[in-house]
Every structure is written in C-alpha cells, then in structure tokens.
Amino acid sequence: MASEFAQPDCVFCGYKDAPVHLQRPRFAVRHCPHCRVLWCDPTRFDAEFNPDDEAAYIEVEASVHTENATRLHHLMHYAGPDTHPRLLEVGCMHGDFVGRRRGAGYQAPRA
C-alpha cells in the first residue's frame, strides 16, 4: 500500500508499523496495540475520496455486526452498565454500536 497517503504508524501515539486489523481491497484498517485506535491506511484523502460515498461505509458492513458483538462482549465484561452506565463513542459511523448498547442498558445520549 505504498502511496503518498500511506499511514502505517498510529495517528495518535505514533506506534510504528501497527498491525492490520481488517484488510479490504483498496485499504486496510490498522489497529494500534498501544492506544487501541483504529484508522484507515492509506488515509482516504486522495483524488478518489468522496466523503459522501455511502459505498465506502457499506464496504465494511458485513464484518461490522460480528465486530460489534465482540466489542459488546468485552465491554460488558470489563465495564458493564451497572458500574459504567454512560457510553460515548467517537466516530461511530452510523451509530449501530451505540444504538445497540442502549438496548444492553447503557446510557448513550444522542448528539
């Protein structure tokens, strides 16, 4: 994925050459093992980037539900709604994860 927009290092803490979490045909989602942030590599600001392109979001939809179920399992184990009732997710795409957490007992105010 060598391009002028390549972003193998963590965009927040600078962790070098973070592992690929999810490989798609035109980009990878990398995961920082240090601060746990996820991002697209290459960054999606090239000539083909269209922030209104719904297909870019739908491209990963097949794995989103499985990943969200895994995330909920971990969240419930480490920070259940009985001890950590409020939930904030930054960059929540369509809000599916947040919406489902409301059903699991978390408070997740709408923006």
PDB file of C-alpha atoms in Angstrom:
ATOM      1  CA  MET A   1       0.000   0.000   0.000  1.00  0.00           C
ATOM      2  CA  ALA A   2       2.804   2.378  -0.733  1.00  0.00           C
ATOM      3  CA  SER A   3       1.316   5.732  -1.591  1.00  0.00           C
ATOM      4  CA  GLU A   4       1.726   9.332  -0.595  1.00  0.00           C
ATOM      5  CA  PHE A   5      -1.248   8.763   1.724  1.00  0.00           C
ATOM      6  CA  ALA A   6       0.174   5.650   3.459  1.00  0.00           C
ATOM      7  CA  GLN A   7      -0.345   5.730   7.221  1.00  0.00           C
ATOM      8  CA  PRO A   8       1.221   2.631   8.844  1.00  0.00           C
ATOM      9  CA  ASP A   9       2.024   4.465  12.100  1.00  0.00           C
ATOM     10  CA  CYS A  10      -0.562   5.279  14.772  1.00  0.00           C
ATOM     11  CA  VAL A  11      -2.141   8.646  14.143  1.00  0.00           C
ATOM     12  CA  PHE A  12      -2.427   9.328  17.891  1.00  0.00           C
ATOM     13  CA  CYS A  13       0.533   7.865  19.789  1.00  0.00           C
ATOM     14  CA  GLY A  14       2.999   7.273  16.920  1.00  0.00           C
ATOM     15  CA  TYR A  15       3.339   3.485  17.396  1.00  0.00           C
ATOM     16  CA  LYS A  16       5.402   2.315  14.398  1.00  0.00           C
ATOM     17  CA  ASP A  17       4.017  -0.022  11.719  1.00  0.00           C
ATOM     18  CA  ALA A  18       0.825  -1.011  13.530  1.00  0.00           C
ATOM     19  CA  PRO A  19      -0.703  -4.368  12.574  1.00  0.00           C
ATOM     20  CA  VAL A  20      -3.539  -4.680  10.081  1.00  0.00           C
ATOM     21  CA  HIS A  21      -6.875  -5.371  11.793  1.00  0.00           C
ATOM     22  CA  LEU A  22      -9.053  -5.695   8.677  1.00  0.00           C
ATOM     23  CA  GLN A  23      -7.919  -5.907   5.042  1.00  0.00           C
ATOM     24  CA  ARG A  24     -10.191  -4.511   2.335  1.00  0.00           C
ATOM     25  CA  PRO A  25      -9.489  -4.425  -1.417  1.00  0.00           C
ATOM     26  CA  ARG A  26      -8.432  -0.752  -1.511  1.00  0.00           C
ATOM     27  CA  PHE A  27      -7.350  -0.078   2.071  1.00  0.00           C
ATOM     28  CA  ALA A  28      -6.567  -1.684   5.403  1.00  0.00           C
ATOM     29  CA  VAL A  29      -7.821  -0.834   8.848  1.00  0.00           C
ATOM     30  CA  ARG A  30      -4.867  -0.742  11.231  1.00  0.00           C
ATOM     31  CA  HIS A  31      -5.059  -1.211  14.996  1.00  0.00           C
ATOM     32  CA  CYS A  32      -2.616   0.296  17.476  1.00  0.00           C
ATOM     33  CA  PRO A  33      -1.739  -2.236  20.201  1.00  0.00           C
ATOM     34  CA  HIS A  34      -0.554   0.619  22.420  1.00  0.00           C
ATOM     35  CA  CYS A  35      -3.536   3.031  22.471  1.00  0.00           C
ATOM     36  CA  ARG A  36      -6.101   0.784  20.670  1.00  0.00           C
ATOM     37  CA  VAL A  37      -7.040   3.365  17.995  1.00  0.00           C
ATOM     38  CA  LEU A  38      -8.179   2.143  14.553  1.00  0.00           C
ATOM     39  CA  TRP A  39      -7.618   4.037  11.275  1.00  0.00           C
ATOM     40  CA  CYS A  40      -7.580   3.563   7.504  1.00  0.00           C
ATOM     41  CA  ASP A  41      -4.313   3.027   5.631  1.00  0.00           C
ATOM     42  CA  PRO A  42      -3.861   4.668   3.261  1.00  0.00           C
ATOM     43  CA  THR A  43      -5.729   7.660   4.570  1.00  0.00           C
ATOM     44  CA  ARG A  44      -8.727   8.342   2.358  1.00  0.00           C
ATOM     45  CA  PHE A  45      -7.908  11.819   1.097  1.00  0.00           C
ATOM     46  CA  ASP A  46      -6.723  11.023  -2.409  1.00  0.00           C
ATOM     47  CA  ALA A  47      -8.410  12.047  -5.669  1.00  0.00           C
ATOM     48  CA  GLU A  48     -10.933   9.196  -5.311  1.00  0.00           C
ATOM     49  CA  PHE A  49     -12.034  10.225  -1.814  1.00  0.00           C
ATOM     50  CA  ASN A  50     -15.652  11.316  -1.581  1.00  0.00           C
ATOM     51  CA  PRO A  51     -16.877  11.928   1.982  1.00  0.00           C
ATOM     52  CA  ASP A  52     -20.467  11.425   0.830  1.00  0.00           C
ATOM     53  CA  ASP A  53     -19.758   7.993  -0.715  1.00  0.00           C
ATOM     54  CA  GLU A  54     -22.073   5.670   1.192  1.00  0.00           C
ATOM     55  CA  ALA A  55     -20.494   2.650  -0.502  1.00  0.00           C
ATOM     56  CA  ALA A  56     -17.280   3.289   1.436  1.00  0.00           C
ATOM     57  CA  TYR A  57     -19.205   2.655   4.655  1.00  0.00           C
ATOM     58  CA  ILE A  58     -21.198  -0.256   3.281  1.00  0.00           C
ATOM     59  CA  GLU A  59     -17.970  -1.926   2.112  1.00  0.00           C
ATOM     60  CA  VAL A  60     -17.192  -2.928   5.708  1.00  0.00           C
ATOM     61  CA  GLU A  61     -20.781  -3.554   6.824  1.00  0.00           C
ATOM     62  CA  ALA A  62     -20.529  -7.339   6.504  1.00  0.00           C
ATOM     63  CA  SER A  63     -17.998  -7.522   9.340  1.00  0.00           C
ATOM     64  CA  VAL A  64     -19.421  -4.692  11.458  1.00  0.00           C
ATOM     65  CA  HIS A  65     -22.135  -6.753  13.159  1.00  0.00           C
ATOM     66  CA  THR A  66     -19.712  -9.506  14.201  1.00  0.00           C
ATOM     67  CA  GLU A  67     -17.166  -6.974  15.431  1.00  0.00           C
ATOM     68  CA  ASN A  68     -19.853  -5.081  17.358  1.00  0.00           C
ATOM     69  CA  ALA A  69     -20.985  -8.288  19.085  1.00  0.00           C
ATOM     70  CA  THR A  70     -17.381  -8.953  20.132  1.00  0.00           C
ATOM     71  CA  ARG A  71     -16.972  -5.362  21.316  1.00  0.00           C
ATOM     72  CA  LEU A  72     -20.169  -5.611  23.377  1.00  0.00           C
ATOM     73  CA  HIS A  73     -18.970  -8.846  24.974  1.00  0.00           C
ATOM     74  CA  HIS A  74     -15.710  -7.162  26.048  1.00  0.00           C
ATOM     75  CA  LEU A  75     -17.483  -4.001  27.148  1.00  0.00           C
ATOM     76  CA  MET A  76     -19.984  -5.932  29.280  1.00  0.00           C
ATOM     77  CA  HIS A  77     -17.144  -7.957  30.846  1.00  0.00           C
ATOM     78  CA  TYR A  78     -14.854  -5.042  31.724  1.00  0.00           C
ATOM     79  CA  ALA A  79     -17.271  -2.115  32.103  1.00  0.00           C
ATOM     80  CA  GLY A  80     -20.874  -3.252  32.390  1.00  0.00           C
ATOM     81  CA  PRO A  81     -23.746  -0.772  32.593  1.00  0.00           C
ATOM     82  CA  ASP A  82     -24.137  -1.462  36.325  1.00  0.00           C
ATOM     83  CA  THR A  83     -20.719   0.110  37.071  1.00  0.00           C
ATOM     84  CA  HIS A  84     -20.173   2.233  33.936  1.00  0.00           C
ATOM     85  CA  PRO A  85     -23.637   3.341  32.807  1.00  0.00           C
ATOM     86  CA  ARG A  86     -22.645   6.099  30.365  1.00  0.00           C
ATOM     87  CA  LEU A  87     -21.225   5.397  26.925  1.00  0.00           C
ATOM     88  CA  LEU A  88     -19.603   7.753  24.426  1.00  0.00           C
ATOM     89  CA  GLU A  89     -18.252   6.529  21.118  1.00  0.00           C
ATOM     90  CA  VAL A  90     -16.262   8.901  18.943  1.00  0.00           C
ATOM     91  CA  GLY A  91     -16.512   8.315  15.210  1.00  0.00           C
ATOM     92  CA  CYS A  92     -19.460   5.948  15.416  1.00  0.00           C
ATOM     93  CA  MET A  93     -20.180   5.747  11.646  1.00  0.00           C
ATOM     94  CA  HIS A  94     -23.908   5.003  11.528  1.00  0.00           C
ATOM     95  CA  GLY A  95     -24.299   4.713  15.308  1.00  0.00           C
ATOM     96  CA  ASP A  96     -25.162   0.996  15.198  1.00  0.00           C
ATOM     97  CA  PHE A  97     -22.867   0.094  18.102  1.00  0.00           C
ATOM     98  CA  VAL A  98     -24.152   2.948  20.261  1.00  0.00           C
ATOM     99  CA  GLY A  99     -27.770   2.144  19.442  1.00  0.00           C
ATOM    100  CA  ARG A 100     -27.347  -1.499  20.389  1.00  0.00           C
ATOM    101  CA  ARG A 101     -25.625  -0.539  23.657  1.00  0.00           C
ATOM    102  CA  ARG A 102     -28.729   1.384  24.673  1.00  0.00           C
ATOM    103  CA  GLY A 103     -30.593  -1.903  24.421  1.00  0.00           C
ATOM    104  CA  ALA A 104     -27.981  -3.518  26.688  1.00  0.00           C
ATOM    105  CA  GLY A 105     -28.578  -0.980  29.467  1.00  0.00           C
ATOM    106  CA  TYR A 106     -26.063   1.783  28.736  1.00  0.00           C
ATOM    107  CA  GLN A 107     -26.913   5.479  28.624  1.00  0.00           C
ATOM    108  CA  ALA A 108     -25.831   6.786  25.224  1.00  0.00           C
ATOM    109  CA  PRO A 109     -27.305  10.253  24.623  1.00  0.00           C
ATOM    110  CA  ARG A 110     -27.966  11.233  21.045  1.00  0.00           C
ATOM    111  CA  ALA A 111     -25.913  14.142  19.739  1.00  0.00           C
TER     112      ALA A 111
END
